[in-house]
């Protein structure tokens, strides 16, 4: 495959010669022999930094833009730009790409923006020809030509040195000029800011001058007053001199006291160190107390939560208790009515109500089982049960010894009746009699602690 050669960056704008001295070409011959490679030597000045897309081209003398190059080679970037060897660079042009005519050409260094940074002296591509060799037959002419050649070589070398020095001076002057221009711009900006500040300061000074004039008038009036006070101060000064003598005497006494205080200060320092150690211990105990306090606060929070739950349960139990209390009152009223009915029936049957012992029937088989609750049997067994409640239907509460009808005193009512006569702890579910209400409340309060 053929190698694709990238075109170098160029510019179609007519260029001036302000940047030609940033790269200097060295050892450029006036004539190069066609058919051979050419090595181009150049030097980078201290104010120029090469870039990756910079290139060196061979231009025919009289070119106008960088697009008119004949051939070119990419430059190689130095590894370390601060060394002296990095400033001296070279690039080799192969003979295949060189011009074949005898026109004048020159090397030009072009950066990646298409700007020329340096140009060499013109040169030609001429073959060696024996006809061009001048045969000298006179020895004197040969010596004269050699002497003239040496002088020309010296002058050429001096011109080259002068050219290099002028190019360096030019680059230095351009860099310095650029710095001066930047400094000038900064100074202009600073000057504008200073002018603005001066104007503002002038206005401030005018206002301050007016204020100072007013203050001066006040000071004059105050000065007259101070003259009067000066006389008084002189009298006070004489009195203060006398007091000063007394103070000097007191100062001597204070120096003696100061020595005594220094001794006491040493003792206080010892006690202070002891107090600091004690303070550290106290701080440690305070930290421990704070930790205990945090744990106590957590426990207290937990207890308050438990107390809220218990209060909720207590309120619910109170509601149940009130309901059961009402049920109890209703049942007591019914019990009184039943007792009255029983006493009325007993009197009707000619029996004593207190002499009877009521028992719960254990069996429903036969008539004997139905009358087993009577002491002497039922003489009115023939009477219909619909006329009055049976004596066997009376049942006694095992807790409060109250009498209830058997059809009324079922298992559910028995539990409700027992709950009204007992108090259950909402935490541990311990049972207390209703008459031990104070003991029950103390027991519930212990759970909240």
CSV table of C-alpha atoms in Angstrom, one decimal:
chain,number,residue,atom,x,y,z
A,1,UNK,CA,0.0,0.0,0.0
A,2,UNK,CA,1.2,3.5,-0.7
A,3,UNK,CA,1.9,5.7,2.3
A,4,UNK,CA,-0.5,8.5,2.7
A,5,UNK,CA,1.4,11.8,3.4
A,6,UNK,CA,-0.6,14.4,5.4
A,7,UNK,CA,-0.5,17.9,4.0
A,8,UNK,CA,1.2,20.4,6.4
A,9,UNK,CA,-0.7,23.4,7.8
A,10,UNK,CA,-0.4,26.4,5.6
A,11,UNK,CA,-1.8,29.9,5.2
A,12,UNK,CA,-2.9,31.8,2.1
A,13,UNK,CA,-2.4,35.2,3.8
A,14,UNK,CA,0.6,37.4,2.8
A,15,UNK,CA,3.2,37.1,5.5
A,16,UNK,CA,5.5,39.7,6.9
A,17,UNK,CA,9.0,39.1,8.3
A,18,UNK,CA,8.3,39.9,12.0
A,19,UNK,CA,8.7,36.3,13.1
A,20,UNK,CA,11.5,35.1,10.8
A,21,UNK,CA,14.2,35.4,13.5
A,22,UNK,CA,12.7,32.9,16.0
A,23,UNK,CA,14.3,30.0,14.1
A,24,UNK,CA,17.9,30.4,12.7
A,25,UNK,CA,19.2,28.1,10.0
A,26,UNK,CA,22.9,27.2,10.3
A,27,UNK,CA,25.6,25.9,7.8
A,28,UNK,CA,23.5,26.6,4.7
A,29,UNK,CA,25.5,26.1,1.5
A,30,UNK,CA,25.2,28.3,-1.5
A,31,UNK,CA,25.2,25.3,-3.8
A,32,UNK,CA,23.9,21.7,-3.3
A,33,UNK,CA,24.7,18.8,-5.8
A,34,UNK,CA,21.6,17.2,-7.2
A,35,UNK,CA,21.1,13.5,-6.5
A,36,UNK,CA,22.2,13.6,-2.9
A,37,UNK,CA,20.5,14.0,0.5
A,38,UNK,CA,20.5,17.4,2.2
A,39,UNK,CA,20.8,17.9,6.0
A,40,UNK,CA,19.2,21.1,7.2
A,41,UNK,CA,20.6,22.4,10.5
A,42,UNK,CA,18.6,25.0,12.5
A,43,UNK,CA,18.6,26.6,16.0
A,44,UNK,CA,15.6,27.3,18.2
A,45,UNK,CA,15.7,30.6,20.0
A,46,UNK,CA,14.8,30.8,23.7
A,47,UNK,CA,11.5,32.6,23.0
A,48,UNK,CA,10.2,30.0,20.7
A,49,UNK,CA,8.5,26.7,21.7
A,50,UNK,CA,8.1,24.0,18.9
A,51,UNK,CA,4.9,22.1,18.5
A,52,UNK,CA,3.9,18.7,17.0
A,53,UNK,CA,2.6,20.0,13.6
A,54,UNK,CA,5.6,22.3,12.8
A,55,UNK,CA,7.4,21.6,9.5
A,56,UNK,CA,10.3,22.8,7.4
A,57,UNK,CA,9.8,23.4,3.7
A,58,UNK,CA,11.9,24.2,0.6
A,59,UNK,CA,10.5,27.3,-1.1
A,60,UNK,CA,11.5,28.9,-4.4
A,61,UNK,CA,12.7,32.4,-3.8
A,62,UNK,CA,10.0,34.9,-4.4
A,63,UNK,CA,7.2,32.9,-2.7
A,64,UNK,CA,4.2,34.8,-1.3
A,65,UNK,CA,2.3,32.3,0.9
A,66,UNK,CA,3.2,29.1,2.7
A,67,UNK,CA,1.2,27.1,0.3
A,68,UNK,CA,3.9,27.6,-2.4
A,69,UNK,CA,6.3,25.0,-0.8
A,70,UNK,CA,8.1,22.6,-3.1
A,71,UNK,CA,8.6,19.8,-0.5
A,72,UNK,CA,8.6,19.6,3.3
A,73,UNK,CA,9.6,17.5,6.3
A,74,UNK,CA,8.0,17.3,9.8
A,75,UNK,CA,10.2,18.6,12.6
A,76,UNK,CA,11.2,16.4,15.6
A,77,UNK,CA,10.3,17.7,19.0
A,78,UNK,CA,13.2,17.8,21.6
A,79,UNK,CA,12.8,15.6,24.7
A,80,UNK,CA,14.0,18.3,27.1
A,81,UNK,CA,13.6,21.8,25.8
A,82,UNK,CA,15.7,23.4,28.6
A,83,UNK,CA,19.0,21.8,27.5
A,84,UNK,CA,21.4,23.4,25.0
A,85,UNK,CA,21.3,20.3,22.7
A,86,UNK,CA,17.6,20.6,22.4
A,87,UNK,CA,18.0,24.0,20.7
A,88,UNK,CA,20.2,22.6,18.0
A,89,UNK,CA,18.0,20.5,15.6
A,90,UNK,CA,18.3,19.1,12.1
A,91,UNK,CA,16.1,17.4,9.5
A,92,UNK,CA,17.1,15.5,6.4
A,93,UNK,CA,15.6,15.9,2.9
A,94,UNK,CA,15.9,12.9,0.6
A,95,UNK,CA,17.3,13.4,-2.9
A,96,UNK,CA,14.2,12.0,-4.5
A,97,UNK,CA,12.1,14.9,-3.4
A,98,UNK,CA,14.6,17.7,-4.1
A,99,UNK,CA,14.2,20.2,-7.1
A,100,UNK,CA,16.0,19.4,-10.3
A,101,UNK,CA,16.3,22.9,-11.8
A,102,UNK,CA,18.9,25.6,-11.0
A,103,UNK,CA,16.5,28.2,-9.5
A,104,UNK,CA,17.2,29.8,-6.1
A,105,UNK,CA,15.5,28.1,-3.1
A,106,UNK,CA,15.5,28.6,0.7
A,107,UNK,CA,14.6,26.7,3.9
A,108,UNK,CA,11.5,28.1,5.9
A,109,UNK,CA,10.4,26.9,9.3
A,110,UNK,CA,6.5,27.0,9.5
A,111,UNK,CA,4.6,26.3,12.7
A,112,UNK,CA,1.3,24.5,13.0
A,113,UNK,CA,-0.7,27.7,12.6
A,114,UNK,CA,0.9,28.3,9.1
A,115,UNK,CA,3.1,31.2,10.3
A,116,UNK,CA,6.8,31.3,9.2
A,117,UNK,CA,9.2,31.5,12.1
A,118,UNK,CA,12.5,31.4,10.2
A,119,UNK,CA,14.1,31.5,6.7
A,120,UNK,CA,17.5,30.7,5.4
A,121,UNK,CA,19.8,32.3,2.9
A,122,UNK,CA,19.1,31.4,-0.8
A,123,UNK,CA,20.8,28.4,-2.4
A,124,UNK,CA,20.9,26.5,-5.7
A,125,UNK,CA,21.1,22.9,-6.9
A,126,UNK,CA,24.0,22.9,-9.4
A,127,UNK,CA,26.0,19.8,-10.7
A,128,UNK,CA,29.8,19.7,-10.6
A,129,UNK,CA,31.2,20.7,-14.0
A,130,UNK,CA,34.8,20.6,-15.1
A,131,UNK,CA,34.2,23.6,-17.3
A,132,UNK,CA,33.5,25.7,-14.2
A,133,UNK,CA,37.0,25.0,-12.9
A,134,UNK,CA,39.2,27.9,-13.5
A,135,UNK,CA,42.8,26.9,-14.5
A,136,UNK,CA,45.3,29.3,-13.2
A,137,UNK,CA,48.7,29.3,-14.9
A,138,UNK,CA,50.3,32.1,-13.0
A,139,UNK,CA,51.5,31.5,-9.4
A,140,UNK,CA,51.0,35.1,-8.4
A,141,UNK,CA,47.4,35.1,-9.6
A,142,UNK,CA,46.8,31.9,-7.6
A,143,UNK,CA,48.2,33.5,-4.4
A,144,UNK,CA,46.2,36.7,-5.0
A,145,UNK,CA,43.0,34.7,-5.5
A,146,UNK,CA,43.7,32.6,-2.4
A,147,UNK,CA,44.3,35.8,-0.4
A,148,UNK,CA,41.2,37.3,-1.7
A,149,UNK,CA,39.2,34.1,-0.9
A,150,UNK,CA,40.5,34.1,2.7
A,151,UNK,CA,39.4,37.7,3.1
A,152,UNK,CA,36.0,36.9,1.6
A,153,UNK,CA,35.7,33.9,4.0
A,154,UNK,CA,36.5,36.1,7.0
A,155,UNK,CA,34.0,38.7,5.9
A,156,UNK,CA,31.4,36.0,5.3
A,157,UNK,CA,32.0,34.5,8.7
A,158,UNK,CA,31.8,38.0,10.3
A,159,UNK,CA,28.6,38.7,8.4
A,160,UNK,CA,27.2,35.4,9.6
A,161,UNK,CA,28.2,36.1,13.2
A,162,UNK,CA,26.7,39.6,12.9
A,163,UNK,CA,23.6,38.2,11.4
A,164,UNK,CA,23.2,35.6,14.2
A,165,UNK,CA,23.8,38.3,16.9
A,166,UNK,CA,21.4,40.6,15.2
A,167,UNK,CA,18.8,37.9,15.0
A,168,UNK,CA,19.3,37.2,18.7
A,169,UNK,CA,19.1,40.8,19.5
A,170,UNK,CA,16.0,41.1,17.3
A,171,UNK,CA,14.3,38.2,19.1
A,172,UNK,CA,15.3,39.6,22.5
A,173,UNK,CA,14.0,43.0,21.5
A,174,UNK,CA,10.7,41.6,20.3
A,175,UNK,CA,10.2,39.6,23.5
A,176,UNK,CA,11.1,42.7,25.5
A,177,UNK,CA,8.8,44.8,23.3
A,178,UNK,CA,6.0,42.4,23.9
A,179,UNK,CA,6.6,42.5,27.6
A,180,UNK,CA,6.7,46.3,27.5
A,181,UNK,CA,3.4,46.4,25.6
A,182,UNK,CA,1.8,44.1,28.2
A,183,UNK,CA,3.2,46.2,31.0
A,184,UNK,CA,2.0,49.4,29.2
A,185,UNK,CA,-1.5,47.9,28.9
A,186,UNK,CA,-1.5,47.0,32.6
A,187,UNK,CA,-0.2,50.4,33.5
A,188,UNK,CA,-3.0,52.0,31.4
A,189,UNK,CA,-5.6,50.0,33.3
A,190,UNK,CA,-3.9,50.8,36.6
A,191,UNK,CA,-3.8,54.5,35.5
A,192,UNK,CA,-7.5,54.5,34.7
A,193,UNK,CA,-8.3,52.9,38.1
A,194,UNK,CA,-6.1,55.4,39.8
A,195,UNK,CA,-7.8,58.3,38.1
A,196,UNK,CA,-11.1,57.0,39.2
A,197,UNK,CA,-9.8,56.6,42.7
A,198,UNK,CA,-8.2,60.1,42.6
A,199,UNK,CA,-11.6,61.6,41.6
A,200,UNK,CA,-13.3,59.8,44.3
A,201,UNK,CA,-10.6,60.7,46.8
A,202,UNK,CA,-10.8,64.4,45.7
A,203,UNK,CA,-14.5,64.5,46.4
A,204,UNK,CA,-13.8,62.9,49.8
A,205,UNK,CA,-11.1,65.4,50.6
A,206,UNK,CA,-13.4,68.3,49.7
A,207,UNK,CA,-16.0,67.0,52.1
A,208,UNK,CA,-13.4,66.3,54.7
A,209,UNK,CA,-12.0,69.9,54.2
A,210,UNK,CA,-15.4,71.4,55.0
A,211,UNK,CA,-15.6,69.1,58.0
A,212,UNK,CA,-12.1,70.1,59.1
A,213,UNK,CA,-13.0,73.8,58.9
A,214,UNK,CA,-16.0,73.3,61.1
A,215,UNK,CA,-13.9,71.2,63.5
A,216,UNK,CA,-11.2,74.0,63.5
A,217,UNK,CA,-13.8,76.5,64.6
A,218,UNK,CA,-14.9,74.2,67.4
A,219,UNK,CA,-11.2,73.6,68.3
A,220,UNK,CA,-10.6,77.3,68.6
A,221,UNK,CA,-13.5,77.7,71.0
A,222,UNK,CA,-12.3,74.7,72.9
A,223,UNK,CA,-8.8,76.0,73.0
A,224,UNK,CA,-9.9,79.0,74.9
A,225,UNK,CA,-11.6,76.8,77.4
A,226,UNK,CA,-8.4,74.6,77.7
A,227,UNK,CA,-6.3,77.7,78.6
A,228,UNK,CA,-8.5,78.2,81.6
A,229,UNK,CA,-8.3,74.5,82.5
A,230,UNK,CA,-4.4,74.6,82.1
A,231,UNK,CA,-4.1,76.8,85.2
A,232,UNK,CA,-6.2,74.4,87.1
A,233,UNK,CA,-4.1,71.5,85.9
A,234,UNK,CA,-0.9,73.1,87.0
A,235,UNK,CA,-2.3,73.5,90.5
A,236,UNK,CA,-3.3,69.8,90.4
A,237,UNK,CA,0.2,68.9,89.1
A,238,UNK,CA,1.8,70.4,92.1
A,239,UNK,CA,-0.5,68.4,94.3
A,240,UNK,CA,0.2,65.3,92.3
A,241,UNK,CA,3.9,65.7,92.7
A,242,UNK,CA,3.4,65.6,96.4
A,243,UNK,CA,1.3,62.5,96.0
A,244,UNK,CA,3.9,61.0,93.8
A,245,UNK,CA,6.4,61.1,96.6
A,246,UNK,CA,4.0,59.3,98.7
A,247,UNK,CA,3.4,56.7,96.0
A,248,UNK,CA,7.2,56.1,95.6
A,249,UNK,CA,7.4,55.3,99.2
A,250,UNK,CA,4.4,53.0,98.8
A,251,UNK,CA,6.0,51.4,95.8
A,252,UNK,CA,8.9,50.3,97.9
A,253,UNK,CA,6.5,48.7,100.3
A,254,UNK,CA,4.7,47.0,97.4
A,255,UNK,CA,8.0,45.5,96.2
A,256,UNK,CA,8.5,43.9,99.5
A,257,UNK,CA,4.9,42.6,99.4
A,258,UNK,CA,5.6,41.3,95.8
A,259,UNK,CA,8.4,39.1,97.0
A,260,UNK,CA,6.2,37.7,99.6
A,261,UNK,CA,3.4,37.2,97.0
A,262,UNK,CA,5.9,35.3,94.8
A,263,UNK,CA,6.6,32.8,97.5
A,264,UNK,CA,2.8,32.4,98.0
A,265,UNK,CA,2.4,32.0,94.3
A,266,UNK,CA,4.8,29.0,94.2
A,267,UNK,CA,2.7,27.4,96.9
A,268,UNK,CA,-0.4,28.1,95.0
A,269,UNK,CA,1.0,26.6,91.9
A,270,UNK,CA,1.6,23.3,93.8
A,271,UNK,CA,-1.9,23.4,95.0
A,272,UNK,CA,-3.2,24.2,91.5
A,273,UNK,CA,-1.5,21.1,90.1
A,274,UNK,CA,-3.2,19.0,92.8
A,275,UNK,CA,-6.5,20.7,92.0
A,276,UNK,CA,-6.1,20.0,88.3
A,277,UNK,CA,-5.5,16.3,89.0
A,278,UNK,CA,-8.5,16.3,91.2
A,279,UNK,CA,-10.5,18.1,88.4
A,280,UNK,CA,-9.5,15.4,85.9
A,281,UNK,CA,-10.8,12.8,88.3
A,282,UNK,CA,-14.0,14.7,88.7
A,283,UNK,CA,-14.3,15.1,84.9
A,284,UNK,CA,-14.0,11.3,84.6
A,285,UNK,CA,-16.7,10.8,87.2
A,286,UNK,CA,-18.9,13.4,85.4
A,287,UNK,CA,-18.5,11.4,82.2
A,288,UNK,CA,-19.5,8.2,84.0
A,289,UNK,CA,-22.4,10.0,85.6
A,290,UNK,CA,-23.5,11.3,82.2
A,291,UNK,CA,-23.4,7.8,80.8
A,292,UNK,CA,-25.4,6.6,83.7
A,293,UNK,CA,-27.8,9.5,83.2
A,294,UNK,CA,-28.3,8.5,79.5
A,295,UNK,CA,-29.0,4.9,80.5
A,296,UNK,CA,-31.4,6.2,83.2
A,297,UNK,CA,-33.2,8.4,80.7
A,298,UNK,CA,-33.6,5.5,78.4
A,299,UNK,CA,-35.0,3.4,81.2
A,300,UNK,CA,-37.2,6.2,82.3
A,301,UNK,CA,-38.5,6.5,78.7
A,302,UNK,CA,-39.2,2.8,78.7
A,303,UNK,CA,-41.0,3.0,82.0
A,304,UNK,CA,-43.1,6.0,80.8
A,305,UNK,CA,-44.1,4.0,77.8
A,306,UNK,CA,-45.0,1.1,80.0
A,307,UNK,CA,-46.9,3.5,82.3
A,308,UNK,CA,-48.9,4.8,79.3
A,309,UNK,CA,-49.7,1.2,78.4
A,310,UNK,CA,-50.8,0.4,82.0
A,311,UNK,CA,-52.8,3.6,82.2
A,312,UNK,CA,-54.6,2.6,78.9
A,313,UNK,CA,-55.3,-0.9,80.4
A,314,UNK,CA,-56.4,0.7,83.7
A,315,UNK,CA,-58.8,3.0,81.9
A,316,UNK,CA,-60.2,0.0,80.0
A,317,UNK,CA,-60.5,-2.0,83.2
A,318,UNK,CA,-62.3,0.9,84.8
A,319,UNK,CA,-64.7,0.9,82.0
A,320,UNK,CA,-65.3,-2.8,82.4
A,321,UNK,CA,-65.4,-2.4,86.2
A,322,UNK,CA,-68.1,0.3,85.9
A,323,UNK,CA,-70.1,-1.9,83.5
A,324,UNK,CA,-69.8,-4.9,85.8
A,325,UNK,CA,-70.7,-2.7,88.8
A,326,UNK,CA,-73.9,-1.7,87.0
A,327,UNK,CA,-74.5,-5.3,86.2
A,328,UNK,CA,-73.9,-6.2,89.8
A,329,UNK,CA,-76.4,-3.6,91.0
A,330,UNK,CA,-78.9,-4.8,88.5
A,331,UNK,CA,-78.3,-8.4,89.7
A,332,UNK,CA,-78.6,-7.4,93.3
A,333,UNK,CA,-81.9,-5.8,92.6
A,334,UNK,CA,-83.1,-8.9,90.8
A,335,UNK,CA,-81.7,-11.0,93.7
A,336,UNK,CA,-83.7,-9.0,96.2
A,337,UNK,CA,-86.8,-9.4,94.1
A,338,UNK,CA,-86.2,-13.2,94.0
A,339,UNK,CA,-85.6,-13.3,97.7
A,340,UNK,CA,-88.9,-11.6,98.3
A,341,UNK,CA,-90.6,-14.0,95.9
A,342,UNK,CA,-89.0,-16.9,97.7
A,343,UNK,CA,-89.9,-15.7,101.1
A,344,UNK,CA,-93.5,-15.0,99.9
A,345,UNK,CA,-93.7,-18.5,98.5
A,346,UNK,CA,-92.2,-20.0,101.6
A,347,UNK,CA,-94.7,-18.2,103.8
A,348,UNK,CA,-97.4,-19.3,101.4
A,349,UNK,CA,-96.2,-22.9,101.8
A,350,UNK,CA,-95.8,-22.6,105.6
A,351,UNK,CA,-92.0,-23.2,105.6
A,352,UNK,CA,-89.1,-21.2,107.2
A,353,UNK,CA,-86.8,-19.7,104.6
A,354,UNK,CA,-83.7,-19.6,106.8
A,355,UNK,CA,-84.0,-23.3,107.7
A,356,UNK,CA,-83.6,-24.4,104.1
A,357,UNK,CA,-80.2,-25.3,102.7
A,358,UNK,CA,-79.9,-24.7,99.0
A,359,UNK,CA,-77.8,-27.1,97.0
A,360,UNK,CA,-77.1,-27.3,93.3
A,361,UNK,CA,-78.8,-30.3,91.8
A,362,UNK,CA,-76.3,-32.8,90.4
A,363,UNK,CA,-78.7,-34.8,88.3
A,364,UNK,CA,-81.9,-34.2,86.4
A,365,UNK,CA,-83.2,-37.8,86.6
A,366,UNK,CA,-86.5,-38.5,88.5
A,367,UNK,CA,-88.6,-36.5,90.8
A,368,UNK,CA,-86.4,-37.2,93.8
A,369,UNK,CA,-83.4,-35.5,92.2
A,370,UNK,CA,-85.5,-32.4,91.6
A,371,UNK,CA,-86.6,-32.2,95.3
A,372,UNK,CA,-83.2,-33.1,96.8
A,373,UNK,CA,-82.7,-29.4,97.8
A,374,UNK,CA,-85.6,-29.4,100.4
A,375,UNK,CA,-85.0,-30.4,104.0
A,376,UNK,CA,-88.3,-32.2,104.5
A,377,UNK,CA,-89.4,-32.8,101.0
A,378,UNK,CA,-91.8,-30.7,99.0
A,379,UNK,CA,-95.4,-31.1,100.2
A,380,UNK,CA,-96.6,-29.0,97.3
A,381,UNK,CA,-95.1,-31.1,94.6
A,382,UNK,CA,-98.4,-31.1,92.8
A,383,UNK,CA,-98.4,-27.4,92.4
A,384,UNK,CA,-97.5,-26.4,88.9
A,385,UNK,CA,-94.1,-25.0,88.4
A,386,UNK,CA,-95.5,-22.2,86.3
A,387,UNK,CA,-97.2,-20.7,89.3
A,388,UNK,CA,-93.9,-20.0,91.2
A,389,UNK,CA,-90.2,-20.6,90.7
A,390,UNK,CA,-88.9,-24.0,92.1
A,391,UNK,CA,-86.9,-24.0,95.3
A,392,UNK,CA,-84.2,-26.0,93.5
A,393,UNK,CA,-83.6,-23.0,91.2
A,394,UNK,CA,-82.0,-21.0,94.0
A,395,UNK,CA,-78.1,-20.9,93.8
A,396,UNK,CA,-75.6,-19.3,96.2
A,397,UNK,CA,-72.5,-17.4,95.0
A,398,UNK,CA,-69.3,-19.0,96.3
A,399,UNK,CA,-67.5,-15.7,96.8
A,400,UNK,CA,-70.1,-13.3,98.4
A,401,UNK,CA,-72.6,-16.0,99.5
A,402,UNK,CA,-75.5,-14.2,97.6
A,403,UNK,CA,-78.6,-16.1,96.4
A,404,UNK,CA,-79.3,-16.3,92.6
A,405,UNK,CA,-81.9,-18.1,90.5
A,406,UNK,CA,-80.4,-21.1,88.8
A,407,UNK,CA,-81.7,-20.1,85.4
A,408,UNK,CA,-80.1,-16.6,85.9
A,409,UNK,CA,-76.8,-17.7,87.5
A,410,UNK,CA,-75.2,-19.3,84.4
A,411,UNK,CA,-71.4,-19.7,83.8
A,412,UNK,CA,-70.9,-16.4,82.0
A,413,UNK,CA,-72.8,-14.4,84.7
A,414,UNK,CA,-70.8,-16.2,87.3
A,415,UNK,CA,-67.5,-15.0,85.7
A,416,UNK,CA,-68.8,-11.4,85.5
A,417,UNK,CA,-70.0,-11.5,89.1
A,418,UNK,CA,-66.6,-12.9,90.3
A,419,UNK,CA,-64.8,-10.2,88.3
A,420,UNK,CA,-66.8,-7.5,90.0
A,421,UNK,CA,-65.8,-8.9,93.4
A,422,UNK,CA,-62.1,-9.3,92.4
A,423,UNK,CA,-59.3,-7.0,91.2
A,424,UNK,CA,-56.8,-8.4,88.6
A,425,UNK,CA,-53.3,-6.8,88.1
A,426,UNK,CA,-53.0,-5.7,84.4
A,427,UNK,CA,-49.2,-6.5,84.4
A,428,UNK,CA,-48.8,-9.8,86.2
A,429,UNK,CA,-52.5,-10.8,86.3
A,430,UNK,CA,-52.5,-11.4,90.0
A,431,UNK,CA,-55.9,-11.5,91.7
A,432,UNK,CA,-56.9,-9.4,94.8
A,433,UNK,CA,-60.2,-9.2,96.7
A,434,UNK,CA,-62.3,-6.1,96.1
A,435,UNK,CA,-62.1,-5.1,99.7
A,436,UNK,CA,-58.2,-5.0,99.4
A,437,UNK,CA,-58.4,-2.1,96.8
A,438,UNK,CA,-55.5,-0.1,98.5
A,439,UNK,CA,-53.2,-3.2,98.4
A,440,UNK,CA,-54.1,-3.7,94.7
A,441,UNK,CA,-53.3,-0.1,93.8
A,442,UNK,CA,-50.0,-0.2,95.6
A,443,UNK,CA,-49.1,-3.5,93.8
A,444,UNK,CA,-49.9,-1.9,90.3
A,445,UNK,CA,-47.8,1.2,91.3
A,446,UNK,CA,-44.8,-1.0,92.1
A,447,UNK,CA,-44.7,-2.1,88.4
A,448,UNK,CA,-44.2,1.5,87.2
A,449,UNK,CA,-41.1,2.0,89.4
